[in-house]
Coordinates of C-alpha atoms in Angstrom, one line a residue:
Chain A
X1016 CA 40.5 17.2 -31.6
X1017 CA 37.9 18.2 -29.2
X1018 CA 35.8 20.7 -29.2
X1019 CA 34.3 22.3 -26.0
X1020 CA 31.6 24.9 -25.3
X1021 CA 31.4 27.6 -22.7
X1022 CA 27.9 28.2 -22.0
X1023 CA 25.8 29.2 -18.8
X1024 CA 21.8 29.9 -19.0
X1025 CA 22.4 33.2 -17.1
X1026 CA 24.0 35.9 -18.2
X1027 CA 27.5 37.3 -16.6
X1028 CA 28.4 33.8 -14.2
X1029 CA 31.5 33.9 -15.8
X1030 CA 31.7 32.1 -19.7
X1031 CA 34.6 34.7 -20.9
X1032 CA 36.8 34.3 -17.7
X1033 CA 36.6 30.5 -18.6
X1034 CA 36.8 30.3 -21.7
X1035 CA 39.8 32.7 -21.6
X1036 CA 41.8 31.0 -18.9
X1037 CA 41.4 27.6 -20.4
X1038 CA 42.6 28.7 -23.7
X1039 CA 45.7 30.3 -21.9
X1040 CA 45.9 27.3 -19.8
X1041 CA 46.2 24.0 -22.2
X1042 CA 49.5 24.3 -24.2
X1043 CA 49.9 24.0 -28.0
X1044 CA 47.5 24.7 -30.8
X1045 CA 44.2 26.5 -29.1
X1046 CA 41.3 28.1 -31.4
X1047 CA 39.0 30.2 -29.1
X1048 CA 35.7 31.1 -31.1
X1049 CA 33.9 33.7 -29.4
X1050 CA 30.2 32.7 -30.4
X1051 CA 28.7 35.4 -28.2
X1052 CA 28.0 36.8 -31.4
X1053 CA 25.6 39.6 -30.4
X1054 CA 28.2 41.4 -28.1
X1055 CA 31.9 39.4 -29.1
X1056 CA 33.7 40.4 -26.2
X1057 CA 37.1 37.4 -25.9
X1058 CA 39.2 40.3 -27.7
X1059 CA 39.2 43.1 -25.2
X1060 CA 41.3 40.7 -23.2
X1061 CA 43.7 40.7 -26.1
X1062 CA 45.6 44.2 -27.1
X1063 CA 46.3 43.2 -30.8
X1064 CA 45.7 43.9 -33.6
X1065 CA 43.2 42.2 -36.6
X1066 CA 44.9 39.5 -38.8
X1067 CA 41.9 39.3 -40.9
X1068 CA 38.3 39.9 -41.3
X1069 CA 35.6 38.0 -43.4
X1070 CA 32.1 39.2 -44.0
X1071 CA 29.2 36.5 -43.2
X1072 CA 26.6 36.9 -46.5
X1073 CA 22.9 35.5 -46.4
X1074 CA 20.4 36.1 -49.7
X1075 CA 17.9 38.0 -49.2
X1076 CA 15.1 38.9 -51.7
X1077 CA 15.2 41.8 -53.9
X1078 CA 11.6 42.4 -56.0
X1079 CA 11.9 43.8 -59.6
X1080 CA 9.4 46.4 -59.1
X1081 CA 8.0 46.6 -62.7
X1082 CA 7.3 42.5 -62.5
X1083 CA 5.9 42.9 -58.9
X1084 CA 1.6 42.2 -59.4
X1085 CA 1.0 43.0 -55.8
X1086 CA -0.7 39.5 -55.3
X1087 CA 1.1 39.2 -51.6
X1088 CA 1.9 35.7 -51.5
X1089 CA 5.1 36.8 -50.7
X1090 CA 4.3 38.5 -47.5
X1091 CA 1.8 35.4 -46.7
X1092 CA 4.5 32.8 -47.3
X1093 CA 7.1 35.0 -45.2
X1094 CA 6.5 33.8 -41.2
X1095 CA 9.4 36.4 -39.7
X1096 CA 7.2 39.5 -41.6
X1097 CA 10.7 40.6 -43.4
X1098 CA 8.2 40.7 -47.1
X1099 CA 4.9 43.1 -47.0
X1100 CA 2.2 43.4 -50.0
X1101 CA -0.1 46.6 -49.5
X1102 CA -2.7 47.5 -52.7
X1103 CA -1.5 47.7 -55.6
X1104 CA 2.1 48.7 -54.4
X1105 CA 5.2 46.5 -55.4
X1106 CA 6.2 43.9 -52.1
X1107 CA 8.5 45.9 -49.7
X1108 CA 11.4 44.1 -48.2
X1109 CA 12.9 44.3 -44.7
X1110 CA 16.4 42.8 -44.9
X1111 CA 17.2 42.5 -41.3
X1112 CA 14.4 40.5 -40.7
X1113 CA 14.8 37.9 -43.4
X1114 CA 16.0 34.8 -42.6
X1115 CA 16.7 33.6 -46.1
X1116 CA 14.5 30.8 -46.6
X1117 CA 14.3 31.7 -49.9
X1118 CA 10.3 31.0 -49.7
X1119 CA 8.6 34.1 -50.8
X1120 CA 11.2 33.8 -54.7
X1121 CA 9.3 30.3 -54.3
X1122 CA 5.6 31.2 -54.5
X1123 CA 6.2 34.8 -56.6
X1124 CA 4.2 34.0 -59.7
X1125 CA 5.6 36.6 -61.9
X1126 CA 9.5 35.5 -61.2
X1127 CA 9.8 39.4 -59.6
X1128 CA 11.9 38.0 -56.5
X1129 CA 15.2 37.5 -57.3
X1130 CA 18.3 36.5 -54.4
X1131 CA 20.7 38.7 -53.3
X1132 CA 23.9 38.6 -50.7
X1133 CA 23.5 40.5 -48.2
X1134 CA 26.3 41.0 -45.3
X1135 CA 25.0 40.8 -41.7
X1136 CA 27.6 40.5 -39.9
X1137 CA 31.3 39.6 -39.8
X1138 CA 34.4 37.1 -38.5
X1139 CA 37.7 38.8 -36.9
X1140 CA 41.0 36.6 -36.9
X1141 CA 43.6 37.3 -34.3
X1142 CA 46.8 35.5 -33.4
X1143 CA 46.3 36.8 -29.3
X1144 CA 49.6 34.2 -28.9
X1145 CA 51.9 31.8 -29.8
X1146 CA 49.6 28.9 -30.9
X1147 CA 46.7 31.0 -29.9
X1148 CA 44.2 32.1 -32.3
X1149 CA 40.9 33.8 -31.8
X1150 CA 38.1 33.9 -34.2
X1151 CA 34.9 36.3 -33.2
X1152 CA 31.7 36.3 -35.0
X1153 CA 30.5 39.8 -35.0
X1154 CA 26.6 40.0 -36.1
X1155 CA 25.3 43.7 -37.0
X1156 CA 23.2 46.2 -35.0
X1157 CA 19.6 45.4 -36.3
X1158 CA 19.8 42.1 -37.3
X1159 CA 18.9 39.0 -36.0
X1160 CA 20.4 35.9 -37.7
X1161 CA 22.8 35.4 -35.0
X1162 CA 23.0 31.5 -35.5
X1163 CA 24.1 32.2 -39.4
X1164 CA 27.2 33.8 -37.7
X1165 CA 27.6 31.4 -35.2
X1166 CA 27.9 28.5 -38.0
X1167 CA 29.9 30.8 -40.0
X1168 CA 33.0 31.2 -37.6
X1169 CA 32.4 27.2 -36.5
X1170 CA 33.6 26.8 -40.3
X1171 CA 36.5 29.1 -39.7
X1172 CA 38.2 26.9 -37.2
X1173 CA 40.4 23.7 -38.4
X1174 CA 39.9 20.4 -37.1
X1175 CA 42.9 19.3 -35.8
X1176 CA 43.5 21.1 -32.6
X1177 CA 41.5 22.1 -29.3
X1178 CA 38.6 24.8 -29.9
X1179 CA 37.7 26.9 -26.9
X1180 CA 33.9 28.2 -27.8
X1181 CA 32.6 31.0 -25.8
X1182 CA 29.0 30.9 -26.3
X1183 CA 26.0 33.0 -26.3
X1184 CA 24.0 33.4 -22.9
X1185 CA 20.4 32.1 -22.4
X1186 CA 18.9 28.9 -24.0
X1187 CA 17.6 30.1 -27.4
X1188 CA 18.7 29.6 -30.9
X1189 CA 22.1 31.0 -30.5
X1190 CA 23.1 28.7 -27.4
X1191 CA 21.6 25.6 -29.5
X1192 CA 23.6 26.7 -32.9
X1193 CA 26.5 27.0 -30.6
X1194 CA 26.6 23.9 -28.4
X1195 CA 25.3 22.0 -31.5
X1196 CA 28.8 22.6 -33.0
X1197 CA 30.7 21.3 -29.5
X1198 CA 31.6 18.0 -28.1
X1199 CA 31.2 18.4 -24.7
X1200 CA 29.5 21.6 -23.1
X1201 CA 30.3 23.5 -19.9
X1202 CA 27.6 25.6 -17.9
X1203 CA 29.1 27.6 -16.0
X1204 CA 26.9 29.4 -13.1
X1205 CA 26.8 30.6 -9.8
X1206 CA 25.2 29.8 -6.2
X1207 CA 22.1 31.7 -6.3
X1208 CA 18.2 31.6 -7.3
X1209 CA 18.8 33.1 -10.5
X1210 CA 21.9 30.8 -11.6
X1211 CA 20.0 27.9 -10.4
X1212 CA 16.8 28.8 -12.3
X1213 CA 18.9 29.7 -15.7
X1214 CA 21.0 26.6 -15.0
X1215 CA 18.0 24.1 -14.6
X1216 CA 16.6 25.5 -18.2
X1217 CA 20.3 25.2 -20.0
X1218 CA 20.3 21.7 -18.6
X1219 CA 17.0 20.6 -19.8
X1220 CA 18.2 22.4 -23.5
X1221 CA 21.1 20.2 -23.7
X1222 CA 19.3 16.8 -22.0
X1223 CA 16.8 17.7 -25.1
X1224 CA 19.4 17.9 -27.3
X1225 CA 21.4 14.8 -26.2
X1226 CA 24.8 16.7 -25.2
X1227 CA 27.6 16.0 -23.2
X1228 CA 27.8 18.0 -20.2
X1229 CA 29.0 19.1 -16.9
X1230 CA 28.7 22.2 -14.3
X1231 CA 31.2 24.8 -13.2
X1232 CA 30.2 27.1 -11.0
X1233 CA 32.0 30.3 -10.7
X1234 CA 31.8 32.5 -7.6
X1235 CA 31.6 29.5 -4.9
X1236 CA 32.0 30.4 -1.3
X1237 CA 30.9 27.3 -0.3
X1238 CA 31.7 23.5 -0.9
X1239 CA 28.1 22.5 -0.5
X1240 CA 26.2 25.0 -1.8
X1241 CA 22.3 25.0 -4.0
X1242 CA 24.1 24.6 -7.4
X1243 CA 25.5 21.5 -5.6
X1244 CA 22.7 20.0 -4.3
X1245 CA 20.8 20.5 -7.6
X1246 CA 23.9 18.9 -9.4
X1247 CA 23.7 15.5 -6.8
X1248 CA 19.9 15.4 -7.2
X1249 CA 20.6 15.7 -11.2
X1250 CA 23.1 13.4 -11.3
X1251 CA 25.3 16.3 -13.5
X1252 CA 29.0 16.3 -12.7
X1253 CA 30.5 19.6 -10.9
X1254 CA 33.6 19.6 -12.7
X1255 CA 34.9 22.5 -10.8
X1256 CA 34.3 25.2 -8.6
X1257 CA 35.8 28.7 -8.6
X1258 CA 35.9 30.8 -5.8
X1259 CA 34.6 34.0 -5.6
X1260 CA 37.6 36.6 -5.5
X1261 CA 37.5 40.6 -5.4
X1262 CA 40.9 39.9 -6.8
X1263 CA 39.4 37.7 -9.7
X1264 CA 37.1 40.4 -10.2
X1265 CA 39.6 43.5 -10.3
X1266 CA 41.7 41.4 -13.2
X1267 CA 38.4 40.9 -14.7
X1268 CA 37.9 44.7 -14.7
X1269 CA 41.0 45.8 -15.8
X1270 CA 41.2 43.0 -19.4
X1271 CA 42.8 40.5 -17.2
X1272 CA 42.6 36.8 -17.2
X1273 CA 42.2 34.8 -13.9
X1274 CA 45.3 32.9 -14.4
X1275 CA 47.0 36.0 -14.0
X1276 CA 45.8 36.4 -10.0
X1277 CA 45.3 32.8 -9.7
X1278 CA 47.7 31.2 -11.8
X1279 CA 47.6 28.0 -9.3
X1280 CA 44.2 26.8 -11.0
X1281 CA 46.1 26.0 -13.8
X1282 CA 46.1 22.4 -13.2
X1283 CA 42.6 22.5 -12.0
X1284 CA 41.8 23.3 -15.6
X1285 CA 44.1 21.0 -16.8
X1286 CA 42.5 18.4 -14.3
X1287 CA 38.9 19.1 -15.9
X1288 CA 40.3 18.9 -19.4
X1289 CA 41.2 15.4 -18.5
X1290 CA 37.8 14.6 -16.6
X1291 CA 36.0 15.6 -19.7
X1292 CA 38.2 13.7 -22.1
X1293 CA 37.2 10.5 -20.1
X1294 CA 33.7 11.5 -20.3
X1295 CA 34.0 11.8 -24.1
X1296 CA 36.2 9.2 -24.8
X1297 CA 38.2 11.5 -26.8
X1298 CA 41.9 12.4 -27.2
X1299 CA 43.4 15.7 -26.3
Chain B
X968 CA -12.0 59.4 -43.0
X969 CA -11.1 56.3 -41.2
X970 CA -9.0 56.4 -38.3
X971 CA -7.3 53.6 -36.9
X972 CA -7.1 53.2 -33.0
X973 CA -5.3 50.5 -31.0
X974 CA -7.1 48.8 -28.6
X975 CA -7.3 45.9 -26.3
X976 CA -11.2 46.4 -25.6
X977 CA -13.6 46.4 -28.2
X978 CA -15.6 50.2 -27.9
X979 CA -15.5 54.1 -27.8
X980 CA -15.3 53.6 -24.0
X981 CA -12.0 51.3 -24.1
X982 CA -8.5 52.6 -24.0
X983 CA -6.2 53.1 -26.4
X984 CA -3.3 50.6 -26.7
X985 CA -0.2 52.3 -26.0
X986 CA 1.7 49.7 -28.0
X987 CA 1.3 49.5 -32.1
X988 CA 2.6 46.8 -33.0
X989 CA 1.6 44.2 -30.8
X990 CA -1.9 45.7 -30.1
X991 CA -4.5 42.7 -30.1
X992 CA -7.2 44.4 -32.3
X993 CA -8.2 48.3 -33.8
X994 CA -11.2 50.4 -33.9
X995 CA -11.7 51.7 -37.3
X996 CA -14.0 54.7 -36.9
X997 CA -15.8 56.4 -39.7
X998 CA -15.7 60.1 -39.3
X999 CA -18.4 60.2 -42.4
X1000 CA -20.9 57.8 -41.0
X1001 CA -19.5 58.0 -37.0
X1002 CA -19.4 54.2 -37.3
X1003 CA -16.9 52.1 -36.0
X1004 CA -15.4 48.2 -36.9
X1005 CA -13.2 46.1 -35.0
X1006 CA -9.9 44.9 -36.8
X1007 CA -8.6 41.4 -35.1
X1008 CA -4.8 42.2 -35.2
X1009 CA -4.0 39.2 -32.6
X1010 CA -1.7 37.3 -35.0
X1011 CA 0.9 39.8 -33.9
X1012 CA 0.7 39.9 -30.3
X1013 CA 3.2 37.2 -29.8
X1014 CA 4.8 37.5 -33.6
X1015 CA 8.2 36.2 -33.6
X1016 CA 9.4 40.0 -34.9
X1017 CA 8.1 42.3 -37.4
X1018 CA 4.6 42.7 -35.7
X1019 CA 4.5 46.6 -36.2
X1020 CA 5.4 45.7 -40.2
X1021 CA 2.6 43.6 -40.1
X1022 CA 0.4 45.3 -38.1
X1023 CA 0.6 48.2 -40.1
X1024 CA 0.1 46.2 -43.4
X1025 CA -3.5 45.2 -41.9
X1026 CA -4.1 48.6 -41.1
X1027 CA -3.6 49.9 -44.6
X1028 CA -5.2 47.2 -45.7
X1029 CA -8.6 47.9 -44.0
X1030 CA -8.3 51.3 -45.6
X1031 CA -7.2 53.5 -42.9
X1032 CA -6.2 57.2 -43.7
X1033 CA -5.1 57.9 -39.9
X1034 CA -3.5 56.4 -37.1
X1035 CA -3.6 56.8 -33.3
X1036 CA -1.2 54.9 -30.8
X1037 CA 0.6 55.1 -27.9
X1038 CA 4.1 54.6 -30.0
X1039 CA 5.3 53.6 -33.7
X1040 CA 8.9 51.9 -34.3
X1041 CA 11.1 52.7 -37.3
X1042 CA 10.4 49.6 -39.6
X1043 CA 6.6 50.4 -39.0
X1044 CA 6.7 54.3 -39.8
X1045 CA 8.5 53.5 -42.7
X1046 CA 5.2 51.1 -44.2
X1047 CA 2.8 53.9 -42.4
X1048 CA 4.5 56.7 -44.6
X1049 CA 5.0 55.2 -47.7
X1050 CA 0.7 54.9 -47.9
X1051 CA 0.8 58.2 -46.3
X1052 CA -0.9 57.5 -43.0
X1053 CA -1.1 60.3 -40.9
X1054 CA 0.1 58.5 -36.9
X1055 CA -0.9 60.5 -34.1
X1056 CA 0.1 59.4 -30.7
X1057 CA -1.9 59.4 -27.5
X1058 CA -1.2 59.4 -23.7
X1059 CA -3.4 57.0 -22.0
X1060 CA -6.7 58.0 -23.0
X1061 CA -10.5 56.3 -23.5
X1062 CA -10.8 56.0 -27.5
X1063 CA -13.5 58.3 -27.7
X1064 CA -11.8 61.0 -26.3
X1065 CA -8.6 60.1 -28.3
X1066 CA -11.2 60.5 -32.1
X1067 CA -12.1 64.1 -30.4
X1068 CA -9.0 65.3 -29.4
X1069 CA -7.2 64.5 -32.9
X1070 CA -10.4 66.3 -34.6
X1071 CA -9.8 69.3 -32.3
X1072 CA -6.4 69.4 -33.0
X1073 CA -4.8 68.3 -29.4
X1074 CA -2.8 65.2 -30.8
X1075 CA 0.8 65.4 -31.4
X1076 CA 1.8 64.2 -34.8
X1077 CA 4.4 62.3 -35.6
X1078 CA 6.2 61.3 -39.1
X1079 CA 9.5 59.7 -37.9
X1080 CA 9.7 56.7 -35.3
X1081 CA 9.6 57.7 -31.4
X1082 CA 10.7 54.9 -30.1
X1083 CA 13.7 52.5 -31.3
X1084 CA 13.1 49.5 -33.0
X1085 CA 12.3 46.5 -30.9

């Protein structure tokens, strides 16, 4: 079993094309989780339908008004401001900032906190092929416990087979929650400033974080290019570069994959599967 | 009456702080006595999230009755109105001249949220 992550510091370089054509591209049993949990996107390149979706619960406090004192070491002990104590008015409670820690039923005096489940987001199951299942984490509008939902469809996913992860953009919580869960990590970018700059910061995340990694960069018009020379200097293996396409692009556009206009890097992707095996020391 | 106005600067002469949540401090201004008080609010400025919650926790906490920003989020009106604090929003404007125009009438107010959450 191996488990890789599709992640990139910048925004839009190109994680979903990935992700996508390397699911379609290894043959038997593939899980794609689409981490990107915020804006799941892996099943508009997919017209089926739902096999099955799970809610994802956390606690979250609920105060019994008439044992509420009003002493506010709820709303001190609360550091994400989800609890507030005013006068002599009963704690108020802002689910979608609570991030379940569970501290403020700790310190309440008068046992007035009590836990409840509350659902912020969901998982969506879909068989997109033979052998092919895809499991999105889908966190709700307002809230912002996106690693909870990240973890939650990691669980989903059995052990025994190659898992695709589409992650979240940008280096915060939700890339580390996601590339925690991976083997071996992809950053995908692109030649310029801003894909450098975004690509510098992902590596020093995952250099932090002790993580197996490499570099694709998507978008290449050039063999030697900045992401290149950063890569040499780094000492980070470019594990592949794709070239930039309209035609890539226009499948892109229309819920295409870019197997489908350039089925020939097939074996590219096969190729890097294998580099990346050797870099792991692990068995497809 | 105590009116609560966002600030960065610490005076009648200082502008108001378009931003609520995240404003550094307030002036609370006595209409009674014509005094004023500064409120430190710069826990929130770089608050992981719920700053406006908080902010206007600390607000009703130092006993204001009113309140005049720049803007006021959903989770925020929602503590402002249950303690019934009247929020009046100002273009950009010296503080001063925000306490008069509210007390002539030239403030807009507002009791829902006019700008989304953030």
């Amino acid at each position: 079993m191996m488990k890789i992550a599709v992640a990139s510091g910048k925004g839009g370089t190109g994680k979903t094309t990935l992700s996508i054509a390397l699911t379609q591209a290894i043959s038997g049993k593939v899980t794609l989780l689409d981490c990107d949990v915020e804006e799941p996107n892996c099943h508009l390149f997919f017209p089926v339908e739902l096999d099955e979706t799970l809610p994802v619960t956390v606690l979250i406090p609920v105060v019994d008004e008439d044992l509420c004192n009003s002493c506010g070491k709820c709303a001190e002990m609360c550091q994400f401001n989800a609890i507030i104590c005013m006068d002599i008015d009963p704690a108020m409670v802002f689910p979608a900032l609570c991030h379940s820690c569970g501290g403020c039923a700790l310190v309440c005096e008068t046992g007035a906190i009590s836990e409840e489940e509350c659902v912020i987001g969901c998982i969506e199951k879909r068989t997109i092929a033979q052998d092919k299942t895809l499991i999105s984490g889908r966190l709700n509008i307002g809230y912002s416990l996106a690693p909870t939902v990240i973890r939650a469809v990691n669980r989903e996913q059995s052990d025994n087979q190659i898992t695709i992860i589409d992650a979240p953009p940008g280096t915060a919580c939700p890339f580390v929650a996601t590339v925690s869960e991976s083997d071996f990590t992809i950053l995908v970018t692109e030649p310029t400033k801003f894909g450098l700059h975004d690509l510098s910061l992902a590596v020093a995340t995952l250099r932090e974080m002790k993580r197996h990694f490499g570099v694709v960069i998507n978008r290449s018009e050039q063999a030697e290019n900045m992401v290149t020379d950063y890569c040499q200097q780094e000492n980070i293996p470019v594990l592949l570069q794709i070239p930039a396409s309209r035609k890539i692009a226009e499948s892109y556009s229309r819920g295409g994959s870019l197997l489908d206009v350039m089925p020939e890097m097939k074996l590219d992707l096969l190729a890097m599967l294998k580099q990346i095996q050797a870099m792991i020391g692990s068995k497809i | 009456m105590k009116i609560a106005i966002s600030t960065a600067g610490n005076n009648l002469d200082a502008q108001v702080e378009l931003r609520f949540g995240r404003a550094s401090s307030f002036l609370l201004f006595d209409t009674d006595t014509r005094n004023f008080s500064m409120l430190d609010n710069s826990e929130q400025v770089n608050a992981m999230q719920g700053a406006g919650i908080k902010t206007a926790q600390n607000i009703v906490t130092a006993g204001a009755d009113v309140l005049i920003s720049g803007h006021c989020g959903p989770k925020a009106m929602q503590v402002l109105n249950a303690k019934n604090i009247a929020v009046y929003v100002t273009e950009k404007n010296v503080i001063g001249t925000a306490i008069a125009n509210l007390q002539n009438g030239l403030l807009e107010q507002i009791t829902t949220h006019d700008v989304a959450g953030h």
